[in-house]
């Protein structure tokens, strides 16, 4: 049973969404603000967090920043209808997805299910007996090495910590260097068919991915943008 933390200062949302998620079989913990959630996470980390952005004491952005210092746990943001800047900033900071308020609870459940399914598949692969003998599954492209079985990435020998979504996007690009991947193709890689995201979501994930790679190499430029077309990976 996956453990989901729901963090929002709106008690109606906490009550209704937690009931929906529990009916789907999830173990749900609710928190009224980011500081309360952070204190609880320091004791026990959930499998996923769903965070409102605007909260008292500690908002969702600050909480995400704290979390990304120590975990790649999947995070979904809840944003207001007109908070486009917050959505983009949240994705650049490392959120896996966002859902706009007012939202369909069924949509939120599908987003949660899709991300947890990818996470579960990754962990299952990493723990399988086959993974111990899967060196041939390594992706090596110039200075880049990716181990899909262990969800591990190194650049010039230095480890780079990626979220599930970031890893899937980099893997899709690096698997066929020189070939262009459109945003629609990258959406298909990172999200289930029933989950719609727009171009801005993919662009924000790519920007975050580049930032992480440049944290270990200021000259990283292997991911090229082809404006109006998509992205491609060029070996360095």
PDB file of C-alpha atoms in Angstrom:
ATOM      1  CA  UNK A   1       0.000   0.000   0.000  1.00  0.00           C
ATOM      2  CA  UNK A   2       1.617   3.243  -1.160  1.00  0.00           C
ATOM      3  CA  UNK A   3       1.857   6.019   1.424  1.00  0.00           C
ATOM      4  CA  UNK A   4       0.767   9.431   0.156  1.00  0.00           C
ATOM      5  CA  UNK A   5       1.163  12.714   2.009  1.00  0.00           C
ATOM      6  CA  UNK A   6      -1.437  15.363   1.222  1.00  0.00           C
ATOM      7  CA  UNK A   7      -0.377  18.877   2.254  1.00  0.00           C
ATOM      8  CA  UNK A   8      -2.910  21.721   1.952  1.00  0.00           C
ATOM      9  CA  UNK A   9      -4.308  24.421   4.223  1.00  0.00           C
ATOM     10  CA  UNK A  10      -7.816  23.863   2.811  1.00  0.00           C
ATOM     11  CA  UNK A  11      -9.484  21.377   5.162  1.00  0.00           C
ATOM     12  CA  UNK A  12     -12.211  20.597   2.633  1.00  0.00           C
ATOM     13  CA  UNK A  13      -9.572  19.460   0.125  1.00  0.00           C
ATOM     14  CA  UNK A  14      -7.747  17.435   2.763  1.00  0.00           C
ATOM     15  CA  UNK A  15     -10.956  15.660   3.738  1.00  0.00           C
ATOM     16  CA  UNK A  16     -12.395  14.990   0.300  1.00  0.00           C
ATOM     17  CA  UNK A  17      -9.154  14.042  -1.454  1.00  0.00           C
ATOM     18  CA  UNK A  18      -7.958  11.819   1.391  1.00  0.00           C
ATOM     19  CA  UNK A  19     -11.287   9.952   1.300  1.00  0.00           C
ATOM     20  CA  UNK A  20     -10.951   9.457  -2.454  1.00  0.00           C
ATOM     21  CA  UNK A  21      -7.363   8.222  -2.219  1.00  0.00           C
ATOM     22  CA  UNK A  22      -8.140   5.901   0.680  1.00  0.00           C
ATOM     23  CA  UNK A  23     -11.006   4.441  -1.355  1.00  0.00           C
ATOM     24  CA  UNK A  24      -8.408   3.707  -4.058  1.00  0.00           C
ATOM     25  CA  UNK A  25      -6.336   1.752  -1.522  1.00  0.00           C
ATOM     26  CA  UNK A  26      -3.706   4.342  -0.593  1.00  0.00           C
ATOM     27  CA  UNK A  27      -2.458   5.048   2.921  1.00  0.00           C
ATOM     28  CA  UNK A  28      -2.971   8.829   3.264  1.00  0.00           C
ATOM     29  CA  UNK A  29      -1.535  11.275   5.786  1.00  0.00           C
ATOM     30  CA  UNK A  30      -2.756  14.887   5.799  1.00  0.00           C
ATOM     31  CA  UNK A  31      -0.982  18.065   6.894  1.00  0.00           C
ATOM     32  CA  UNK A  32      -2.191  21.678   7.159  1.00  0.00           C
ATOM     33  CA  UNK A  33       1.069  23.358   6.121  1.00  0.00           C
ATOM     34  CA  UNK A  34       4.559  22.661   4.857  1.00  0.00           C
ATOM     35  CA  UNK A  35       6.318  22.919   8.210  1.00  0.00           C
ATOM     36  CA  UNK A  36       4.041  20.344   9.797  1.00  0.00           C
ATOM     37  CA  UNK A  37       4.635  18.035   6.838  1.00  0.00           C
ATOM     38  CA  UNK A  38       8.414  18.533   6.888  1.00  0.00           C
ATOM     39  CA  UNK A  39       8.591  17.604  10.575  1.00  0.00           C
ATOM     40  CA  UNK A  40       6.634  14.434   9.866  1.00  0.00           C
ATOM     41  CA  UNK A  41       8.778  13.590   6.815  1.00  0.00           C
ATOM     42  CA  UNK A  42      11.915  13.832   8.958  1.00  0.00           C
ATOM     43  CA  UNK A  43      10.521  10.859  10.875  1.00  0.00           C
ATOM     44  CA  UNK A  44       8.961   8.831   8.049  1.00  0.00           C
ATOM     45  CA  UNK A  45       9.175   9.615   4.336  1.00  0.00           C
ATOM     46  CA  UNK A  46       6.038   8.823   2.297  1.00  0.00           C
ATOM     47  CA  UNK A  47       6.099   7.280  -1.186  1.00  0.00           C
ATOM     48  CA  UNK A  48       4.669  10.460  -2.736  1.00  0.00           C
ATOM     49  CA  UNK A  49       3.639  13.958  -1.685  1.00  0.00           C
ATOM     50  CA  UNK A  50       0.835  16.112  -3.101  1.00  0.00           C
ATOM     51  CA  UNK A  51       1.551  19.730  -2.160  1.00  0.00           C
ATOM     52  CA  UNK A  52      -0.437  22.919  -2.344  1.00  0.00           C
ATOM     53  CA  UNK A  53       1.766  25.889  -3.249  1.00  0.00           C
ATOM     54  CA  UNK A  54       0.260  28.686  -1.138  1.00  0.00           C
ATOM     55  CA  UNK A  55       0.259  27.683   2.539  1.00  0.00           C
ATOM     56  CA  UNK A  56       1.063  29.428   5.853  1.00  0.00           C
ATOM     57  CA  UNK A  57       4.351  28.994   7.760  1.00  0.00           C
ATOM     58  CA  UNK A  58       6.016  27.052   4.924  1.00  0.00           C
ATOM     59  CA  UNK A  59       4.650  27.031   1.384  1.00  0.00           C
ATOM     60  CA  UNK A  60       4.879  24.227  -1.145  1.00  0.00           C
ATOM     61  CA  UNK A  61       7.863  25.694  -2.980  1.00  0.00           C
ATOM     62  CA  UNK A  62       9.925  25.938   0.201  1.00  0.00           C
ATOM     63  CA  UNK A  63       8.928  22.421   1.228  1.00  0.00           C
ATOM     64  CA  UNK A  64       9.878  21.027  -2.178  1.00  0.00           C
ATOM     65  CA  UNK A  65      13.262  22.738  -1.948  1.00  0.00           C
ATOM     66  CA  UNK A  66      13.879  21.122   1.431  1.00  0.00           C
ATOM     67  CA  UNK A  67      12.801  17.718   0.154  1.00  0.00           C
ATOM     68  CA  UNK A  68      14.983  17.839  -2.944  1.00  0.00           C
ATOM     69  CA  UNK A  69      18.035  18.264  -0.729  1.00  0.00           C
ATOM     70  CA  UNK A  70      17.616  14.694   0.485  1.00  0.00           C
ATOM     71  CA  UNK A  71      15.103  12.736  -1.599  1.00  0.00           C
ATOM     72  CA  UNK A  72      13.824  12.208  -5.143  1.00  0.00           C
ATOM     73  CA  UNK A  73      10.414  11.172  -3.843  1.00  0.00           C
ATOM     74  CA  UNK A  74       7.726  11.963  -6.450  1.00  0.00           C
ATOM     75  CA  UNK A  75       5.899  15.255  -5.853  1.00  0.00           C
ATOM     76  CA  UNK A  76       2.747  16.637  -7.459  1.00  0.00           C
ATOM     77  CA  UNK A  77       1.846  20.304  -7.002  1.00  0.00           C
ATOM     78  CA  UNK A  78      -1.681  21.629  -6.621  1.00  0.00           C
ATOM     79  CA  UNK A  79      -1.800  25.086  -8.227  1.00  0.00           C
ATOM     80  CA  UNK A  80      -4.415  27.777  -8.675  1.00  0.00           C
ATOM     81  CA  UNK A  81      -5.848  28.304 -12.134  1.00  0.00           C
ATOM     82  CA  UNK A  82      -3.835  31.457 -12.866  1.00  0.00           C
ATOM     83  CA  UNK A  83      -0.525  30.416 -11.274  1.00  0.00           C
ATOM     84  CA  UNK A  84       1.355  29.635 -14.493  1.00  0.00           C
ATOM     85  CA  UNK A  85       4.593  31.062 -13.094  1.00  0.00           C
ATOM     86  CA  UNK A  86       4.297  28.847 -10.023  1.00  0.00           C
ATOM     87  CA  UNK A  87       3.700  25.780 -12.191  1.00  0.00           C
ATOM     88  CA  UNK A  88       6.805  26.395 -14.269  1.00  0.00           C
ATOM     89  CA  UNK A  89       8.927  27.237 -11.223  1.00  0.00           C
ATOM     90  CA  UNK A  90       7.714  24.133  -9.412  1.00  0.00           C
ATOM     91  CA  UNK A  91       8.665  21.884 -12.315  1.00  0.00           C
ATOM     92  CA  UNK A  92      12.077  23.515 -12.580  1.00  0.00           C
ATOM     93  CA  UNK A  93      12.618  22.882  -8.876  1.00  0.00           C
ATOM     94  CA  UNK A  94      11.954  19.189  -9.343  1.00  0.00           C
ATOM     95  CA  UNK A  95       8.216  18.546  -9.070  1.00  0.00           C
ATOM     96  CA  UNK A  96       7.090  15.608 -11.183  1.00  0.00           C
ATOM     97  CA  UNK A  97       3.730  17.061 -12.164  1.00  0.00           C
ATOM     98  CA  UNK A  98       1.068  19.618 -11.283  1.00  0.00           C
ATOM     99  CA  UNK A  99      -2.744  19.681 -11.185  1.00  0.00           C
ATOM    100  CA  UNK A 100      -4.694  22.921 -11.357  1.00  0.00           C
ATOM    101  CA  UNK A 101      -7.417  23.883  -8.897  1.00  0.00           C
ATOM    102  CA  UNK A 102     -10.316  23.391  -9.120  1.00  0.00           C
ATOM    103  CA  UNK A 103      -9.438  19.868 -10.194  1.00  0.00           C
ATOM    104  CA  UNK A 104     -11.071  16.585 -10.962  1.00  0.00           C
ATOM    105  CA  UNK A 105     -10.236  14.113  -8.226  1.00  0.00           C
ATOM    106  CA  UNK A 106     -10.251  11.372 -10.837  1.00  0.00           C
ATOM    107  CA  UNK A 107      -7.555  13.257 -12.770  1.00  0.00           C
ATOM    108  CA  UNK A 108      -5.459  13.574  -9.616  1.00  0.00           C
ATOM    109  CA  UNK A 109      -5.830   9.848  -8.922  1.00  0.00           C
ATOM    110  CA  UNK A 110      -4.693   9.023 -12.468  1.00  0.00           C
ATOM    111  CA  UNK A 111      -1.654  11.296 -12.178  1.00  0.00           C
ATOM    112  CA  UNK A 112      -0.723   9.688  -8.863  1.00  0.00           C
ATOM    113  CA  UNK A 113      -1.240   6.186 -10.210  1.00  0.00           C
ATOM    114  CA  UNK A 114       0.882   6.868 -13.315  1.00  0.00           C
ATOM    115  CA  UNK A 115       3.844   8.234 -11.371  1.00  0.00           C
ATOM    116  CA  UNK A 116       3.730   5.522  -8.719  1.00  0.00           C
ATOM    117  CA  UNK A 117       3.525   2.853 -11.413  1.00  0.00           C
ATOM    118  CA  UNK A 118       6.754   4.129 -12.977  1.00  0.00           C
ATOM    119  CA  UNK A 119       8.391   4.326  -9.574  1.00  0.00           C
ATOM    120  CA  UNK A 120       7.320   0.797  -8.683  1.00  0.00           C
ATOM    121  CA  UNK A 121       8.585  -0.587 -11.992  1.00  0.00           C
ATOM    122  CA  UNK A 122      11.958   1.059 -11.467  1.00  0.00           C
ATOM    123  CA  UNK A 123      12.334  -0.295  -7.938  1.00  0.00           C
ATOM    124  CA  UNK A 124      11.171  -3.743  -9.029  1.00  0.00           C
ATOM    125  CA  UNK A 125      13.753  -3.860 -11.805  1.00  0.00           C
ATOM    126  CA  UNK A 126      16.508  -2.713  -9.474  1.00  0.00           C
ATOM    127  CA  UNK A 127      15.715  -5.461  -6.975  1.00  0.00           C
ATOM    128  CA  UNK A 128      15.410  -8.326  -9.432  1.00  0.00           C
ATOM    129  CA  UNK A 129      18.068 -11.057  -9.789  1.00  0.00           C
ATOM    130  CA  UNK A 130      18.465 -10.079 -13.432  1.00  0.00           C
ATOM    131  CA  UNK A 131      19.563  -6.603 -12.376  1.00  0.00           C
ATOM    132  CA  UNK A 132      22.684  -8.036 -10.746  1.00  0.00           C
ATOM    133  CA  UNK A 133      23.869  -9.307 -14.116  1.00  0.00           C
ATOM    134  CA  UNK A 134      22.532  -6.503 -16.283  1.00  0.00           C
ATOM    135  CA  UNK A 135      25.701  -4.600 -17.149  1.00  0.00           C
ATOM    136  CA  UNK A 136      24.717  -4.938 -20.793  1.00  0.00           C
ATOM    137  CA  UNK A 137      21.715  -2.700 -20.043  1.00  0.00           C
ATOM    138  CA  UNK A 138      24.012   0.239 -19.314  1.00  0.00           C
ATOM    139  CA  UNK A 139      23.639   3.234 -21.609  1.00  0.00           C
ATOM    140  CA  UNK A 140      27.023   4.823 -22.299  1.00  0.00           C
ATOM    141  CA  UNK A 141      27.103   7.935 -24.456  1.00  0.00           C
ATOM    142  CA  UNK A 142      30.390   9.788 -24.271  1.00  0.00           C
ATOM    143  CA  UNK A 143      30.708  11.143 -20.735  1.00  0.00           C
ATOM    144  CA  UNK A 144      27.231   9.888 -19.806  1.00  0.00           C
ATOM    145  CA  UNK A 145      26.508   6.550 -18.160  1.00  0.00           C
ATOM    146  CA  UNK A 146      22.969   5.469 -17.275  1.00  0.00           C
ATOM    147  CA  UNK A 147      21.961   2.315 -15.431  1.00  0.00           C
ATOM    148  CA  UNK A 148      18.187   1.897 -15.897  1.00  0.00           C
ATOM    149  CA  UNK A 149      18.064  -1.070 -13.529  1.00  0.00           C
ATOM    150  CA  UNK A 150      19.450   0.976 -10.657  1.00  0.00           C
ATOM    151  CA  UNK A 151      18.112   4.367 -11.737  1.00  0.00           C
ATOM    152  CA  UNK A 152      21.699   5.631 -11.613  1.00  0.00           C
ATOM    153  CA  UNK A 153      23.260   8.390 -13.724  1.00  0.00           C
ATOM    154  CA  UNK A 154      26.857   9.602 -13.845  1.00  0.00           C
ATOM    155  CA  UNK A 155      28.437  12.351 -15.934  1.00  0.00           C
ATOM    156  CA  UNK A 156      32.237  12.348 -16.152  1.00  0.00           C
ATOM    157  CA  UNK A 157      32.198   9.866 -13.296  1.00  0.00           C
ATOM    158  CA  UNK A 158      30.126  12.080 -10.999  1.00  0.00           C
ATOM    159  CA  UNK A 159      26.707  10.914  -9.802  1.00  0.00           C
ATOM    160  CA  UNK A 160      23.667  12.981 -10.771  1.00  0.00           C
ATOM    161  CA  UNK A 161      20.426  12.496  -8.836  1.00  0.00           C
ATOM    162  CA  UNK A 162      17.334  12.572 -11.084  1.00  0.00           C
ATOM    163  CA  UNK A 163      13.632  12.201 -10.469  1.00  0.00           C
ATOM    164  CA  UNK A 164      11.801   9.382 -12.253  1.00  0.00           C
ATOM    165  CA  UNK A 165      10.480  11.765 -14.910  1.00  0.00           C
ATOM    166  CA  UNK A 166      13.877  13.363 -15.525  1.00  0.00           C
ATOM    167  CA  UNK A 167      15.521   9.945 -15.815  1.00  0.00           C
ATOM    168  CA  UNK A 168      12.953   8.735 -18.357  1.00  0.00           C
ATOM    169  CA  UNK A 169      13.386  11.843 -20.499  1.00  0.00           C
ATOM    170  CA  UNK A 170      17.185  11.607 -20.481  1.00  0.00           C
ATOM    171  CA  UNK A 171      17.014   7.904 -21.251  1.00  0.00           C
ATOM    172  CA  UNK A 172      14.702   8.517 -24.220  1.00  0.00           C
ATOM    173  CA  UNK A 173      17.065  11.129 -25.650  1.00  0.00           C
ATOM    174  CA  UNK A 174      20.348   9.346 -24.946  1.00  0.00           C
ATOM    175  CA  UNK A 175      19.184   5.985 -26.291  1.00  0.00           C
ATOM    176  CA  UNK A 176      19.283   7.390 -29.826  1.00  0.00           C
ATOM    177  CA  UNK A 177      21.807  10.241 -29.943  1.00  0.00           C
ATOM    178  CA  UNK A 178      21.432  12.578 -32.885  1.00  0.00           C
ATOM    179  CA  UNK A 179      17.764  11.696 -33.388  1.00  0.00           C
ATOM    180  CA  UNK A 180      15.153  14.342 -32.620  1.00  0.00           C
ATOM    181  CA  UNK A 181      12.427  13.575 -30.092  1.00  0.00           C
ATOM    182  CA  UNK A 182       9.343  15.743 -30.347  1.00  0.00           C
ATOM    183  CA  UNK A 183       7.605  16.955 -27.212  1.00  0.00           C
ATOM    184  CA  UNK A 184       4.720  14.580 -27.954  1.00  0.00           C
ATOM    185  CA  UNK A 185       7.131  11.655 -28.103  1.00  0.00           C
ATOM    186  CA  UNK A 186       8.699  12.690 -24.813  1.00  0.00           C
ATOM    187  CA  UNK A 187       5.248  13.009 -23.258  1.00  0.00           C
ATOM    188  CA  UNK A 188       4.541   9.409 -24.281  1.00  0.00           C
ATOM    189  CA  UNK A 189       7.757   8.314 -22.563  1.00  0.00           C
ATOM    190  CA  UNK A 190       7.161  10.178 -19.312  1.00  0.00           C
ATOM    191  CA  UNK A 191       3.390   9.880 -18.897  1.00  0.00           C
ATOM    192  CA  UNK A 192       0.682   7.279 -19.331  1.00  0.00           C
ATOM    193  CA  UNK A 193      -1.618   7.621 -22.337  1.00  0.00           C
ATOM    194  CA  UNK A 194      -4.571   8.764 -20.236  1.00  0.00           C
ATOM    195  CA  UNK A 195      -2.632  11.637 -18.696  1.00  0.00           C
ATOM    196  CA  UNK A 196      -2.456  14.852 -20.710  1.00  0.00           C
ATOM    197  CA  UNK A 197       0.304  17.397 -20.157  1.00  0.00           C
ATOM    198  CA  UNK A 198       1.189  20.416 -22.252  1.00  0.00           C
ATOM    199  CA  UNK A 199       4.462  21.390 -23.925  1.00  0.00           C
ATOM    200  CA  UNK A 200       5.439  23.666 -21.047  1.00  0.00           C
ATOM    201  CA  UNK A 201       5.614  20.692 -18.695  1.00  0.00           C
ATOM    202  CA  UNK A 202       8.169  18.869 -20.859  1.00  0.00           C
ATOM    203  CA  UNK A 203      10.184  22.060 -21.383  1.00  0.00           C
ATOM    204  CA  UNK A 204      10.352  22.655 -17.632  1.00  0.00           C
ATOM    205  CA  UNK A 205      11.510  19.109 -16.955  1.00  0.00           C
ATOM    206  CA  UNK A 206      14.244  19.481 -19.589  1.00  0.00           C
ATOM    207  CA  UNK A 207      15.409  22.768 -18.027  1.00  0.00           C
ATOM    208  CA  UNK A 208      15.582  21.113 -14.638  1.00  0.00           C
ATOM    209  CA  UNK A 209      17.466  18.166 -16.148  1.00  0.00           C
ATOM    210  CA  UNK A 210      20.021  20.480 -17.742  1.00  0.00           C
ATOM    211  CA  UNK A 211      20.463  22.351 -14.471  1.00  0.00           C
ATOM    212  CA  UNK A 212      21.229  19.125 -12.627  1.00  0.00           C
ATOM    213  CA  UNK A 213      23.758  18.035 -15.256  1.00  0.00           C
ATOM    214  CA  UNK A 214      25.413  21.456 -15.127  1.00  0.00           C
ATOM    215  CA  UNK A 215      25.687  21.164 -11.352  1.00  0.00           C
ATOM    216  CA  UNK A 216      28.513  18.672 -12.005  1.00  0.00           C
ATOM    217  CA  UNK A 217      29.751  20.196 -15.286  1.00  0.00           C
ATOM    218  CA  UNK A 218      29.240  23.858 -16.163  1.00  0.00           C
ATOM    219  CA  UNK A 219      29.943  23.061 -19.818  1.00  0.00           C
ATOM    220  CA  UNK A 220      27.244  20.408 -20.227  1.00  0.00           C
ATOM    221  CA  UNK A 221      25.470  20.975 -23.553  1.00  0.00           C
ATOM    222  CA  UNK A 222      24.547  17.499 -24.742  1.00  0.00           C
ATOM    223  CA  UNK A 223      20.782  18.185 -24.794  1.00  0.00           C
ATOM    224  CA  UNK A 224      20.010  20.414 -27.756  1.00  0.00           C
ATOM    225  CA  UNK A 225      16.776  22.335 -28.285  1.00  0.00           C
ATOM    226  CA  UNK A 226      15.371  22.455 -31.803  1.00  0.00           C
ATOM    227  CA  UNK A 227      12.861  25.245 -31.535  1.00  0.00           C
ATOM    228  CA  UNK A 228       9.400  24.288 -32.690  1.00  0.00           C
ATOM    229  CA  UNK A 229      10.475  20.657 -33.138  1.00  0.00           C
ATOM    230  CA  UNK A 230      11.776  19.097 -29.935  1.00  0.00           C
ATOM    231  CA  UNK A 231      15.047  17.944 -28.405  1.00  0.00           C
ATOM    232  CA  UNK A 232      17.960  15.674 -29.228  1.00  0.00           C
ATOM    233  CA  UNK A 233      20.985  14.275 -27.448  1.00  0.00           C
ATOM    234  CA  UNK A 234      24.430  14.925 -28.914  1.00  0.00           C
ATOM    235  CA  UNK A 235      27.307  12.866 -27.582  1.00  0.00           C
ATOM    236  CA  UNK A 236      30.089  14.851 -25.918  1.00  0.00           C
TER     237      UNK A 236
END
